[in-house]
PDB file of C-alpha atoms in Angstrom:
ATOM      1  CA  MET A  29       4.464  59.599   6.576  1.00 65.00           C
ATOM      2  CA  HIS A  30       2.495  62.331   4.910  1.00 72.00           C
ATOM      3  CA  GLN A  31       4.253  65.603   3.567  1.00 77.00           C
ATOM      4  CA  GLU A  32       1.051  67.416   2.866  1.00 82.00           C
ATOM      5  CA  VAL A  33      -2.314  67.281   4.207  1.00 82.00           C
ATOM      6  CA  ASP A  34      -5.639  69.016   3.390  1.00 78.00           C
ATOM      7  CA  ILE A  35      -7.893  70.682   5.958  1.00 77.00           C
ATOM      8  CA  TYR A  36     -11.517  70.821   5.474  1.00 73.00           C
ATOM      9  CA  HIS A  37     -13.909  73.075   7.383  1.00 69.00           C
ATOM     10  CA  TYR A  38     -17.680  71.761   7.714  1.00 70.00           C
ATOM     11  CA  ILE A  39     -20.302  74.388   8.324  1.00 66.00           C
ATOM     12  CA  THR A  40     -24.078  73.742   8.549  1.00 68.00           C
ATOM     13  CA  LYS A  41     -26.119  76.795   7.770  1.00 62.00           C
ATOM     14  CA  GLY A  42     -28.231  78.177  10.611  1.00 57.00           C
ATOM     15  CA  SER A  43     -26.631  75.962  13.074  1.00 59.00           C
ATOM     16  CA  PHE A  44     -24.838  76.503  16.455  1.00 52.00           C
ATOM     17  CA  ASP A  45     -21.659  76.694  14.192  1.00 64.00           C
ATOM     18  CA  ASN A  46     -22.269  80.392  14.023  1.00 61.00           C
ATOM     19  CA  TYR A  47     -21.480  80.651  17.745  1.00 58.00           C
ATOM     20  CA  LEU A  48     -18.345  78.568  17.514  1.00 67.00           C
ATOM     21  CA  TRP A  49     -16.886  80.518  14.633  1.00 63.00           C
ATOM     22  CA  GLN A  50     -17.779  83.566  16.445  1.00 66.00           C
ATOM     23  CA  THR A  51     -15.700  82.542  19.474  1.00 69.00           C
ATOM     24  CA  GLN A  52     -12.780  81.326  17.144  1.00 70.00           C
ATOM     25  CA  GLU A  53     -12.764  84.765  15.400  1.00 67.00           C
ATOM     26  CA  ASN A  54     -12.486  86.481  18.831  1.00 67.00           C
ATOM     27  CA  LYS A  55      -9.726  84.194  19.872  1.00 69.00           C
ATOM     28  CA  LEU A  56      -7.714  84.989  16.694  1.00 69.00           C
ATOM     29  CA  LYS A  57      -7.961  88.629  17.089  1.00 65.00           C
ATOM     30  CA  TYR A  58      -6.505  88.735  20.614  1.00 60.00           C
ATOM     31  CA  ILE A  59      -3.906  86.070  19.651  1.00 63.00           C
ATOM     32  CA  THR A  60      -2.842  88.078  16.788  1.00 62.00           C
ATOM     33  CA  GLN A  61      -2.459  91.346  18.938  1.00 59.00           C
ATOM     34  CA  ILE A  62      -0.484  89.557  21.722  1.00 54.00           C
ATOM     35  CA  MET A  63       1.948  87.619  19.453  1.00 57.00           C
ATOM     36  CA  THR A  64       2.829  90.779  17.451  1.00 54.00           C
ATOM     37  CA  SER A  65       3.453  92.640  20.793  1.00 50.00           C
ATOM     38  CA  LYS A  66       2.344  95.927  19.208  1.00 50.00           C
ATOM     39  CA  ASP A  67       0.242  98.914  20.386  1.00 50.00           C
ATOM     40  CA  PRO A  68      -3.492  98.380  20.171  1.00 50.00           C
ATOM     41  CA  VAL A  69      -3.423 101.186  17.609  1.00 47.00           C
ATOM     42  CA  ARG A  70      -1.168  99.270  15.194  1.00 44.00           C
ATOM     43  CA  SER A  71      -2.081  95.784  16.047  1.00 41.00           C
ATOM     44  CA  ALA A  72      -5.854  96.462  14.828  1.00 42.00           C
ATOM     45  CA  GLU A  73      -4.470  98.142  11.824  1.00 43.00           C
ATOM     46  CA  ASP A  74      -4.662  95.144   9.654  1.00 47.00           C
ATOM     47  CA  ILE A  75      -7.157  92.054   9.948  1.00 46.00           C
ATOM     48  CA  ASP A  76      -5.090  89.080   9.644  1.00 49.00           C
ATOM     49  CA  GLU A  77      -5.824  86.249   7.009  1.00 47.00           C
ATOM     50  CA  GLN A  78      -6.922  83.776   9.698  1.00 48.00           C
ATOM     51  CA  THR A  79      -9.187  86.216  11.309  1.00 51.00           C
ATOM     52  CA  MET A  80     -10.906  87.017   7.888  1.00 49.00           C
ATOM     53  CA  THR A  81     -11.225  83.310   7.405  1.00 54.00           C
ATOM     54  CA  ALA A  82     -13.198  83.103  10.568  1.00 60.00           C
ATOM     55  CA  SER A  83     -15.358  85.813   9.551  1.00 54.00           C
ATOM     56  CA  ASP A  84     -15.988  83.947   6.453  1.00 55.00           C
ATOM     57  CA  PHE A  85     -17.083  80.809   7.899  1.00 59.00           C
ATOM     58  CA  LYS A  86     -19.252  82.817  10.512  1.00 59.00           C
ATOM     59  CA  ALA A  87     -20.877  84.735   7.779  1.00 58.00           C
ATOM     60  CA  LEU A  88     -21.668  81.316   5.902  1.00 57.00           C
ATOM     61  CA  ALA A  89     -23.019  79.560   8.910  1.00 61.00           C
ATOM     62  CA  THR A  90     -25.524  82.431   9.571  1.00 59.00           C
ATOM     63  CA  GLY A  91     -26.463  82.656   6.002  1.00 62.00           C
ATOM     64  CA  ASN A  92     -26.073  86.452   5.969  1.00 68.00           C
ATOM     65  CA  PRO A  93     -23.378  87.625   3.641  1.00 74.00           C
ATOM     66  CA  TYR A  94     -23.616  91.215   5.134  1.00 82.00           C
ATOM     67  CA  LEU A  95     -22.264  90.020   8.485  1.00 82.00           C
ATOM     68  CA  LYS A  96     -18.718  89.790   7.136  1.00 79.00           C
ATOM     69  CA  LEU A  97     -19.044  93.391   6.018  1.00 84.00           C
ATOM     70  CA  LYS A  98     -20.325  94.402   9.410  1.00 85.00           C
ATOM     71  CA  MET A  99     -17.313  92.741  11.013  1.00 84.00           C
ATOM     72  CA  GLU A 100     -14.900  94.253   8.686  1.00 85.00           C
ATOM     73  CA  LEU A 101     -16.447  97.812   9.227  1.00 89.00           C
ATOM     74  CA  GLU A 102     -16.455  97.166  12.884  1.00 88.00           C
ATOM     75  CA  ASN A 103     -12.630  96.374  12.819  1.00 90.00           C
ATOM     76  CA  GLU A 104     -11.901  99.165  10.655  1.00 92.00           C
ATOM     77  CA  LEU A 105     -13.797 101.570  12.759  1.00 92.00           C
ATOM     78  CA  THR A 106     -11.844 100.436  15.857  1.00 91.00           C
ATOM     79  CA  VAL A 107      -8.748 101.008  14.125  1.00 93.00           C
ATOM     80  CA  LEU A 108      -9.592 104.550  12.867  1.00 94.00           C
ATOM     81  CA  GLU A 109     -11.061 105.348  16.473  1.00 94.00           C
ATOM     82  CA  ASN A 110      -7.664 104.382  18.101  1.00 94.00           C
ATOM     83  CA  GLN A 111      -5.741 106.261  15.473  1.00 95.00           C
ATOM     84  CA  LYS A 112      -7.956 109.343  15.995  1.00 96.00           C
ATOM     85  CA  ARG A 113      -7.458 109.162  19.880  1.00 96.00           C
ATOM     86  CA  ALA A 114      -3.773 108.846  19.392  1.00 95.00           C
ATOM     87  CA  PHE A 115      -3.866 111.935  17.032  1.00 96.00           C
ATOM     88  CA  ASN A 116      -5.734 113.686  19.616  1.00 96.00           C
ATOM     89  CA  ARG A 117      -3.394 112.919  22.391  1.00 96.00           C
ATOM     90  CA  SER A 118      -0.479 114.349  20.132  1.00 96.00           C
ATOM     91  CA  LYS A 119      -2.330 117.336  19.656  1.00 96.00           C
ATOM     92  CA  ASP A 120      -2.637 117.838  23.447  1.00 97.00           C
ATOM     93  CA  GLU A 121       1.047 117.140  23.944  1.00 96.00           C
ATOM     94  CA  TYR A 122       1.615 119.916  21.207  1.00 97.00           C
ATOM     95  CA  ARG A 123      -0.651 122.274  22.994  1.00 97.00           C
ATOM     96  CA  HIS A 124       1.395 121.440  26.426  1.00 97.00           C
ATOM     97  CA  THR A 125       4.541 122.301  24.447  1.00 97.00           C
ATOM     98  CA  ILE A 126       3.316 125.468  23.213  1.00 98.00           C
ATOM     99  CA  SER A 127       2.104 126.420  26.596  1.00 97.00           C
ATOM    100  CA  TYR A 128       5.411 125.558  28.371  1.00 97.00           C
ATOM    101  CA  SER A 129       7.625 127.068  25.778  1.00 96.00           C
ATOM    102  CA  GLU A 130       5.798 130.462  25.735  1.00 96.00           C
ATOM    103  CA  LYS A 131       6.015 130.482  29.460  1.00 97.00           C
ATOM    104  CA  HIS A 132       9.639 129.477  29.931  1.00 96.00           C
ATOM    105  CA  LEU A 133      11.421 130.752  26.647  1.00 97.00           C
ATOM    106  CA  PRO A 134      11.357 134.250  27.989  1.00 97.00           C
ATOM    107  CA  ILE A 135      12.771 133.138  31.257  1.00 96.00           C
ATOM    108  CA  MET A 136      15.501 131.215  29.563  1.00 97.00           C
ATOM    109  CA  GLU A 137      16.335 133.917  27.013  1.00 97.00           C
ATOM    110  CA  LYS A 138      16.675 136.416  29.980  1.00 96.00           C
ATOM    111  CA  ARG A 139      18.984 133.979  31.673  1.00 97.00           C
ATOM    112  CA  LEU A 140      20.906 133.517  28.314  1.00 96.00           C
ATOM    113  CA  SER A 141      21.546 137.266  28.283  1.00 95.00           C
ATOM    114  CA  GLN A 142      22.950 137.430  31.793  1.00 96.00           C
ATOM    115  CA  TYR A 143      26.066 135.107  31.470  1.00 97.00           C
ATOM    116  CA  ASP A 144      28.617 137.484  30.251  1.00 96.00           C
ATOM    117  CA  LYS A 145      29.252 139.151  33.408  1.00 97.00           C
ATOM    118  CA  ASP A 146      29.340 135.887  35.422  1.00 97.00           C
ATOM    119  CA  ILE A 147      31.642 134.166  32.991  1.00 98.00           C
ATOM    120  CA  ALA A 148      33.911 137.101  33.074  1.00 97.00           C
ATOM    121  CA  GLN A 149      34.024 137.144  36.931  1.00 97.00           C
ATOM    122  CA  SER A 150      34.666 133.447  36.856  1.00 97.00           C
ATOM    123  CA  LEU A 151      37.468 133.691  34.691  1.00 97.00           C
ATOM    124  CA  ALA A 152      38.978 136.694  36.376  1.00 97.00           C
ATOM    125  CA  THR A 153      39.025 134.987  39.780  1.00 97.00           C
ATOM    126  CA  LYS A 154      39.979 131.442  38.772  1.00 95.00           C
ATOM    127  CA  SER A 155      43.876 131.841  39.275  1.00 93.00           C
ATOM    128  CA  GLN A 156      43.398 134.283  42.532  1.00 94.00           C
ATOM    129  CA  ASP A 157      44.490 133.267  45.942  1.00 96.00           C
ATOM    130  CA  PHE A 158      41.780 131.564  47.864  1.00 97.00           C
ATOM    131  CA  VAL A 159      39.594 133.813  50.189  1.00 97.00           C
ATOM    132  CA  MET A 160      36.070 133.366  51.445  1.00 98.00           C
ATOM    133  CA  ARG A 161      34.345 136.169  53.102  1.00 97.00           C
ATOM    134  CA  PHE A 162      31.709 135.817  55.777  1.00 96.00           C
ATOM    135  CA  ASP A 163      29.611 138.515  57.531  1.00 90.00           C
ATOM    136  CA  ASN A 164      32.599 139.849  59.575  1.00 84.00           C
ATOM    137  CA  GLN A 165      35.674 138.124  58.531  1.00 94.00           C
ATOM    138  CA  ALA A 166      37.543 136.821  55.644  1.00 96.00           C
ATOM    139  CA  MET A 167      39.341 133.319  55.593  1.00 97.00           C
ATOM    140  CA  ASP A 168      42.063 132.171  53.358  1.00 96.00           C
ATOM    141  CA  ASN A 169      42.369 128.719  54.606  1.00 97.00           C
ATOM    142  CA  ARG A 170      40.217 126.300  52.616  1.00 96.00           C
ATOM    143  CA  ALA A 171      39.778 123.815  55.446  1.00 97.00           C
ATOM    144  CA  GLU A 172      38.815 126.545  57.993  1.00 97.00           C
ATOM    145  CA  ALA A 173      36.419 128.073  55.707  1.00 97.00           C
ATOM    146  CA  GLY A 174      34.895 124.698  54.575  1.00 97.00           C
ATOM    147  CA  ASP A 175      34.561 123.906  58.392  1.00 96.00           C
ATOM    148  CA  TYR A 176      32.841 127.211  59.233  1.00 96.00           C
ATOM    149  CA  LEU A 177      30.634 127.077  56.031  1.00 97.00           C
ATOM    150  CA  ARG A 178      29.467 123.566  57.168  1.00 96.00           C
ATOM    151  CA  LYS A 179      28.433 124.849  60.420  1.00 95.00           C
ATOM    152  CA  LEU A 180      26.399 127.838  58.799  1.00 95.00           C
ATOM    153  CA  ILE A 181      24.728 125.222  56.623  1.00 95.00           C
ATOM    154  CA  THR A 182      23.908 122.893  59.526  1.00 94.00           C
ATOM    155  CA  TYR A 183      22.412 125.691  61.694  1.00 93.00           C
ATOM    156  CA  ASN A 184      20.632 127.383  58.656  1.00 94.00           C
ATOM    157  CA  ARG A 185      17.130 127.053  60.330  1.00 94.00           C
ATOM    158  CA  SER A 186      14.086 129.258  60.889  1.00 93.00           C
ATOM    159  CA  GLU A 187      10.325 129.100  61.581  1.00 92.00           C
ATOM    160  CA  THR A 188       9.619 130.264  58.018  1.00 93.00           C
ATOM    161  CA  LYS A 189      11.524 129.345  54.762  1.00 93.00           C
ATOM    162  CA  GLU A 190      13.766 132.229  53.762  1.00 95.00           C
ATOM    163  CA  VAL A 191      16.885 132.459  51.596  1.00 96.00           C
ATOM    164  CA  LYS A 192      20.025 133.566  53.678  1.00 96.00           C
ATOM    165  CA  THR A 193      23.413 134.649  52.211  1.00 97.00           C
ATOM    166  CA  LEU A 194      26.027 132.569  54.060  1.00 97.00           C
ATOM    167  CA  ALA A 195      29.255 133.736  52.359  1.00 97.00           C
ATOM    168  CA  ASN A 196      30.811 135.347  49.489  1.00 98.00           C
ATOM    169  CA  PHE A 197      33.263 133.718  47.228  1.00 98.00           C
ATOM    170  CA  ARG A 198      34.985 134.925  43.994  1.00 97.00           C
ATOM    171  CA  GLY A 199      32.530 137.672  43.704  1.00 97.00           C
ATOM    172  CA  PHE A 200      29.393 135.359  44.016  1.00 98.00           C
ATOM    173  CA  ASP A 201      27.039 135.318  46.883  1.00 98.00           C
ATOM    174  CA  LEU A 202      26.593 131.758  48.447  1.00 98.00           C
ATOM    175  CA  LYS A 203      22.896 131.565  49.678  1.00 97.00           C
ATOM    176  CA  MET A 204      20.751 128.704  51.009  1.00 97.00           C
ATOM    177  CA  THR A 205      17.109 128.222  51.900  1.00 96.00           C
ATOM    178  CA  THR A 206      16.535 127.766  55.593  1.00 95.00           C
ATOM    179  CA  ARG A 207      15.313 124.581  57.092  1.00 94.00           C
ATOM    180  CA  ALA A 208      12.582 124.127  59.789  1.00 93.00           C
ATOM    181  CA  PRO A 209      14.106 123.656  63.409  1.00 92.00           C
ATOM    182  CA  SER A 210      12.932 120.077  63.507  1.00 91.00           C
ATOM    183  CA  GLU A 211      13.697 119.198  59.850  1.00 92.00           C
ATOM    184  CA  PRO A 212      16.521 116.534  59.775  1.00 92.00           C
ATOM    185  CA  MET A 213      19.630 117.200  57.859  1.00 91.00           C
ATOM    186  CA  PRO A 214      19.506 115.739  54.247  1.00 92.00           C
ATOM    187  CA  GLU A 215      22.315 113.723  52.917  1.00 93.00           C
ATOM    188  CA  THR A 216      23.208 116.456  50.291  1.00 95.00           C
ATOM    189  CA  VAL A 217      22.084 120.124  50.418  1.00 96.00           C
ATOM    190  CA  SER A 218      21.581 122.537  47.528  1.00 96.00           C
ATOM    191  CA  LEU A 219      23.814 125.810  47.664  1.00 97.00           C
ATOM    192  CA  MET A 220      22.967 128.752  45.369  1.00 98.00           C
ATOM    193  CA  ILE A 221      25.744 130.586  43.677  1.00 98.00           C
ATOM    194  CA  VAL A 222      24.292 133.952  42.924  1.00 98.00           C
ATOM    195  CA  GLY A 223      25.666 136.502  40.367  1.00 97.00           C
ATOM    196  CA  ASP A 224      23.620 138.015  37.671  1.00 97.00           C
ATOM    197  CA  ASN A 225      22.303 134.434  37.203  1.00 97.00           C
ATOM    198  CA  GLN A 226      21.866 131.791  39.715  1.00 97.00           C
ATOM    199  CA  TYR A 227      23.522 128.465  39.832  1.00 98.00           C
ATOM    200  CA  THR A 228      22.979 125.381  42.199  1.00 97.00           C
ATOM    201  CA  VAL A 229      25.670 122.997  43.452  1.00 97.00           C
ATOM    202  CA  ALA A 230      24.953 119.853  45.432  1.00 97.00           C
ATOM    203  CA  LEU A 231      27.136 119.269  48.578  1.00 96.00           C
ATOM    204  CA  ASP A 232      27.361 116.207  50.793  1.00 93.00           C
ATOM    205  CA  LEU A 233      29.541 118.055  53.482  1.00 93.00           C
ATOM    206  CA  LYS A 234      31.632 114.970  54.227  1.00 93.00           C
ATOM    207  CA  SER A 235      34.950 116.935  53.343  1.00 95.00           C
ATOM    208  CA  ASP A 236      35.500 120.664  54.189  1.00 95.00           C
ATOM    209  CA  VAL A 237      37.970 120.984  51.679  1.00 96.00           C
ATOM    210  CA  GLY A 238      35.911 118.994  49.181  1.00 96.00           C
ATOM    211  CA  THR A 239      32.844 121.336  49.800  1.00 96.00           C
ATOM    212  CA  ILE A 240      35.049 124.379  48.918  1.00 97.00           C
ATOM    213  CA  GLN A 241      36.349 122.436  45.645  1.00 97.00           C
ATOM    214  CA  ARG A 242      32.731 121.701  44.526  1.00 97.00           C
ATOM    215  CA  ILE A 243      31.741 125.309  44.775  1.00 97.00           C
ATOM    216  CA  SER A 244      34.878 126.448  42.933  1.00 98.00           C
ATOM    217  CA  ASN A 245      34.355 123.857  40.220  1.00 97.00           C
ATOM    218  CA  ALA A 246      30.718 125.048  39.836  1.00 98.00           C
ATOM    219  CA  ILE A 247      31.906 128.575  39.460  1.00 98.00           C
ATOM    220  CA  ASP A 248      34.403 127.428  36.821  1.00 97.00           C
ATOM    221  CA  HIS A 249      31.762 125.717  34.760  1.00 97.00           C
ATOM    222  CA  ILE A 250      29.392 128.653  34.300  1.00 98.00           C
ATOM    223  CA  ILE A 251      30.594 128.944  30.582  1.00 97.00           C
ATOM    224  CA  ASP A 252      29.478 125.236  30.293  1.00 97.00           C
ATOM    225  CA  ASP A 253      26.116 126.002  31.895  1.00 97.00           C
ATOM    226  CA  GLN A 254      25.719 129.014  29.179  1.00 97.00           C
ATOM    227  CA  GLU A 255      26.097 126.338  26.375  1.00 97.00           C
ATOM    228  CA  LYS A 256      23.543 124.063  28.045  1.00 97.00           C
ATOM    229  CA  THR A 257      21.079 126.926  28.305  1.00 97.00           C
ATOM    230  CA  HIS A 258      21.675 127.920  24.806  1.00 97.00           C
ATOM    231  CA  GLU A 259      21.048 124.346  23.556  1.00 97.00           C
ATOM    232  CA  LEU A 260      17.808 124.204  25.665  1.00 96.00           C
ATOM    233  CA  VAL A 261      16.607 127.585  24.172  1.00 97.00           C
ATOM    234  CA  LYS A 262      17.395 126.267  20.674  1.00 97.00           C
ATOM    235  CA  ASP A 263      15.778 123.123  21.189  1.00 97.00           C
ATOM    236  CA  LEU A 264      12.626 124.622  22.931  1.00 96.00           C
ATOM    237  CA  LYS A 265      12.161 127.003  19.966  1.00 97.00           C
ATOM    238  CA  ASP A 266      12.429 124.169  17.371  1.00 97.00           C
ATOM    239  CA  LYS A 267       9.703 122.209  19.546  1.00 96.00           C
ATOM    240  CA  LEU A 268       7.523 125.288  19.512  1.00 97.00           C
ATOM    241  CA  ARG A 269       7.776 125.946  15.795  1.00 97.00           C
ATOM    242  CA  VAL A 270       6.813 122.178  14.984  1.00 97.00           C
ATOM    243  CA  ALA A 271       4.142 122.412  17.686  1.00 97.00           C
ATOM    244  CA  LYS A 272       2.428 125.249  16.298  1.00 97.00           C
ATOM    245  CA  VAL A 273       2.195 123.564  12.774  1.00 97.00           C
ATOM    246  CA  GLU A 274       1.128 120.301  14.017  1.00 96.00           C
ATOM    247  CA  VAL A 275      -1.567 121.601  16.430  1.00 96.00           C
ATOM    248  CA  GLU A 276      -3.468 123.161  13.492  1.00 96.00           C
ATOM    249  CA  LYS A 277      -3.484 120.005  11.389  1.00 95.00           C
ATOM    250  CA  ALA A 278      -6.690 117.868  11.248  1.00 95.00           C
ATOM    251  CA  PHE A 279      -6.930 114.080  11.752  1.00 95.00           C
ATOM    252  CA  PRO A 280      -5.729 112.962   8.147  1.00 95.00           C
ATOM    253  CA  LYS A 281      -8.233 110.181   8.128  1.00 94.00           C
ATOM    254  CA  GLU A 282     -11.218 112.060   9.408  1.00 94.00           C
ATOM    255  CA  GLU A 283     -13.248 111.558   5.876  1.00 93.00           C
ATOM    256  CA  ASP A 284     -12.337 107.730   6.224  1.00 92.00           C
ATOM    257  CA  TYR A 285     -13.655 107.593   9.741  1.00 94.00           C
ATOM    258  CA  GLN A 286     -16.885 109.419   9.011  1.00 93.00           C
ATOM    259  CA  LEU A 287     -17.552 107.226   6.040  1.00 92.00           C
ATOM    260  CA  VAL A 288     -16.737 104.064   7.833  1.00 92.00           C
ATOM    261  CA  LYS A 289     -18.823 105.132  10.860  1.00 93.00           C
ATOM    262  CA  ALA A 290     -21.868 106.298   8.799  1.00 92.00           C
ATOM    263  CA  LYS A 291     -21.776 102.831   6.958  1.00 91.00           C
ATOM    264  CA  TYR A 292     -21.604 100.903  10.122  1.00 91.00           C
ATOM    265  CA  ASP A 293     -24.305 102.787  11.752  1.00 92.00           C
ATOM    266  CA  VAL A 294     -26.643 101.941   9.043  1.00 90.00           C
ATOM    267  CA  LEU A 295     -25.600  98.326   8.522  1.00 89.00           C
ATOM    268  CA  ALA A 296     -25.142  97.350  12.055  1.00 87.00           C
ATOM    269  CA  PRO A 297     -28.854  97.580  13.214  1.00 88.00           C
ATOM    270  CA  LEU A 298     -30.018  95.992   9.909  1.00 87.00           C
ATOM    271  CA  VAL A 299     -27.710  92.940  10.579  1.00 82.00           C
ATOM    272  CA  GLU A 300     -28.822  92.640  14.229  1.00 81.00           C
ATOM    273  CA  LYS A 301     -32.381  92.570  13.234  1.00 82.00           C
ATOM    274  CA  GLU A 302     -31.695  90.105  10.517  1.00 78.00           C
ATOM    275  CA  ALA A 303     -33.091  92.385   7.798  1.00 79.00           C
ATOM    276  CA  GLU A 304     -33.674  91.145   4.218  1.00 79.00           C
ATOM    277  CA  ILE A 305     -30.704  91.429   1.817  1.00 82.00           C
ATOM    278  CA  GLU A 306     -32.803  93.751  -0.392  1.00 82.00           C
ATOM    279  CA  GLU A 307     -33.499  96.129   2.517  1.00 83.00           C
ATOM    280  CA  ILE A 308     -29.773  96.248   3.329  1.00 82.00           C
ATOM    281  CA  ASP A 309     -28.717  96.645  -0.330  1.00 83.00           C
ATOM    282  CA  ALA A 310     -31.195  99.584  -0.545  1.00 85.00           C
ATOM    283  CA  ALA A 311     -29.811 101.145   2.720  1.00 85.00           C
ATOM    284  CA  LEU A 312     -26.074 101.065   1.716  1.00 85.00           C
ATOM    285  CA  ALA A 313     -26.697 102.035  -2.082  1.00 86.00           C
ATOM    286  CA  LYS A 314     -26.177 105.695  -1.100  1.00 85.00           C
ATOM    287  CA  PHE A 315     -22.667 105.011  -0.013  1.00 82.00           C
ATOM    288  CA  SER A 316     -21.053 103.160  -2.948  1.00 65.00           C
ATOM    289  CA  GLU A 317     -21.966 100.160  -5.142  1.00 52.00           C
ATOM    290  CA  ASP A 318     -18.576  98.937  -4.214  1.00 49.00           C
ATOM    291  CA  THR A 319     -19.442  98.369  -0.550  1.00 46.00           C
ATOM    292  CA  THR A 320     -22.167  95.709  -1.407  1.00 46.00           C
ATOM    293  CA  PRO A 321     -20.562  92.498  -1.094  1.00 47.00           C
ATOM    294  CA  GLN A 322     -21.488  89.514  -3.366  1.00 46.00           C
ATOM    295  CA  LYS A 323     -24.783  87.987  -2.249  1.00 40.00           C
ATOM    296  CA  LYS A 324     -23.288  84.607  -2.843  1.00 38.00           C
ATOM    297  CA  GLN A 325     -20.523  83.153  -0.684  1.00 42.00           C
ATOM    298  CA  GLN A 326     -17.509  81.834  -2.754  1.00 39.00           C
ATOM    299  CA  ILE A 327     -16.469  79.383   0.062  1.00 34.00           C
ATOM    300  CA  ALA A 328     -16.571  75.843  -1.073  1.00 35.00           C
ATOM    301  CA  LEU A 329     -18.054  73.286   1.519  1.00 38.00           C
ATOM    302  CA  GLU A 330     -17.152  69.684   1.870  1.00 36.00           C
ATOM    303  CA  ILE A 331     -20.067  67.765   2.794  1.00 31.00           C
TER     304      ILE A 331
END
């Protein structure tokens, strides 16, 4: 019937309309934040057009043009405070990265330097006939060796935690930490393969031959472990380099934050106590003439 309609807002100066528009303004802020599904830091970054319109009407209802400026500064200050907190959280993460990297890089670099002998041993024994050595015997049957190793693992218990050598295979010691006498057997156990470096393989012990095969596969893939360690060292060095640069940076909007906060700290008490326009003008003059809003509202009213 009607393709276009006009919407008129009626405001009575000094009336209860002030409270109504304040309520409307707060609702619009929350709705905008929820509908955009954004992080609070970003959702508060811009005051949407409808929220500003509510501020306009609220300012008109109170008869105080500085109320809108107070609301603007309040919103801007909230945005800057959130951004500053996010920035400081990032710096904390960079500090953690520096601490972690400086602690672990030497360990990883040492590990990286010790792969060559283990890789050579892995390659040299890959095609050799099977033999697994225990304390006083050597077994050349995979099923028998797997069965014996499973029993050693099952009964690998002691009152105090200690690492015991269970066997030697392809030039590597096979070690495992003991469990307490009452500790139940887990579904999978971790076996350490020890050469110049230490490698871990998870075993479910469901198949004796399968257990031997998993251990052998882990030894075959030591060269892959070297590549992974190399990538980790490279990645950690890159992160450390970036962190050392970023942690020294200051909050890029610190000047804006301090200026907005100073303006707000001056303006807010004056607006709250309903100071005269001239008094507020004088108080804000030290910041910039540009911050002074027009004393007369430009919103047309339909009465």
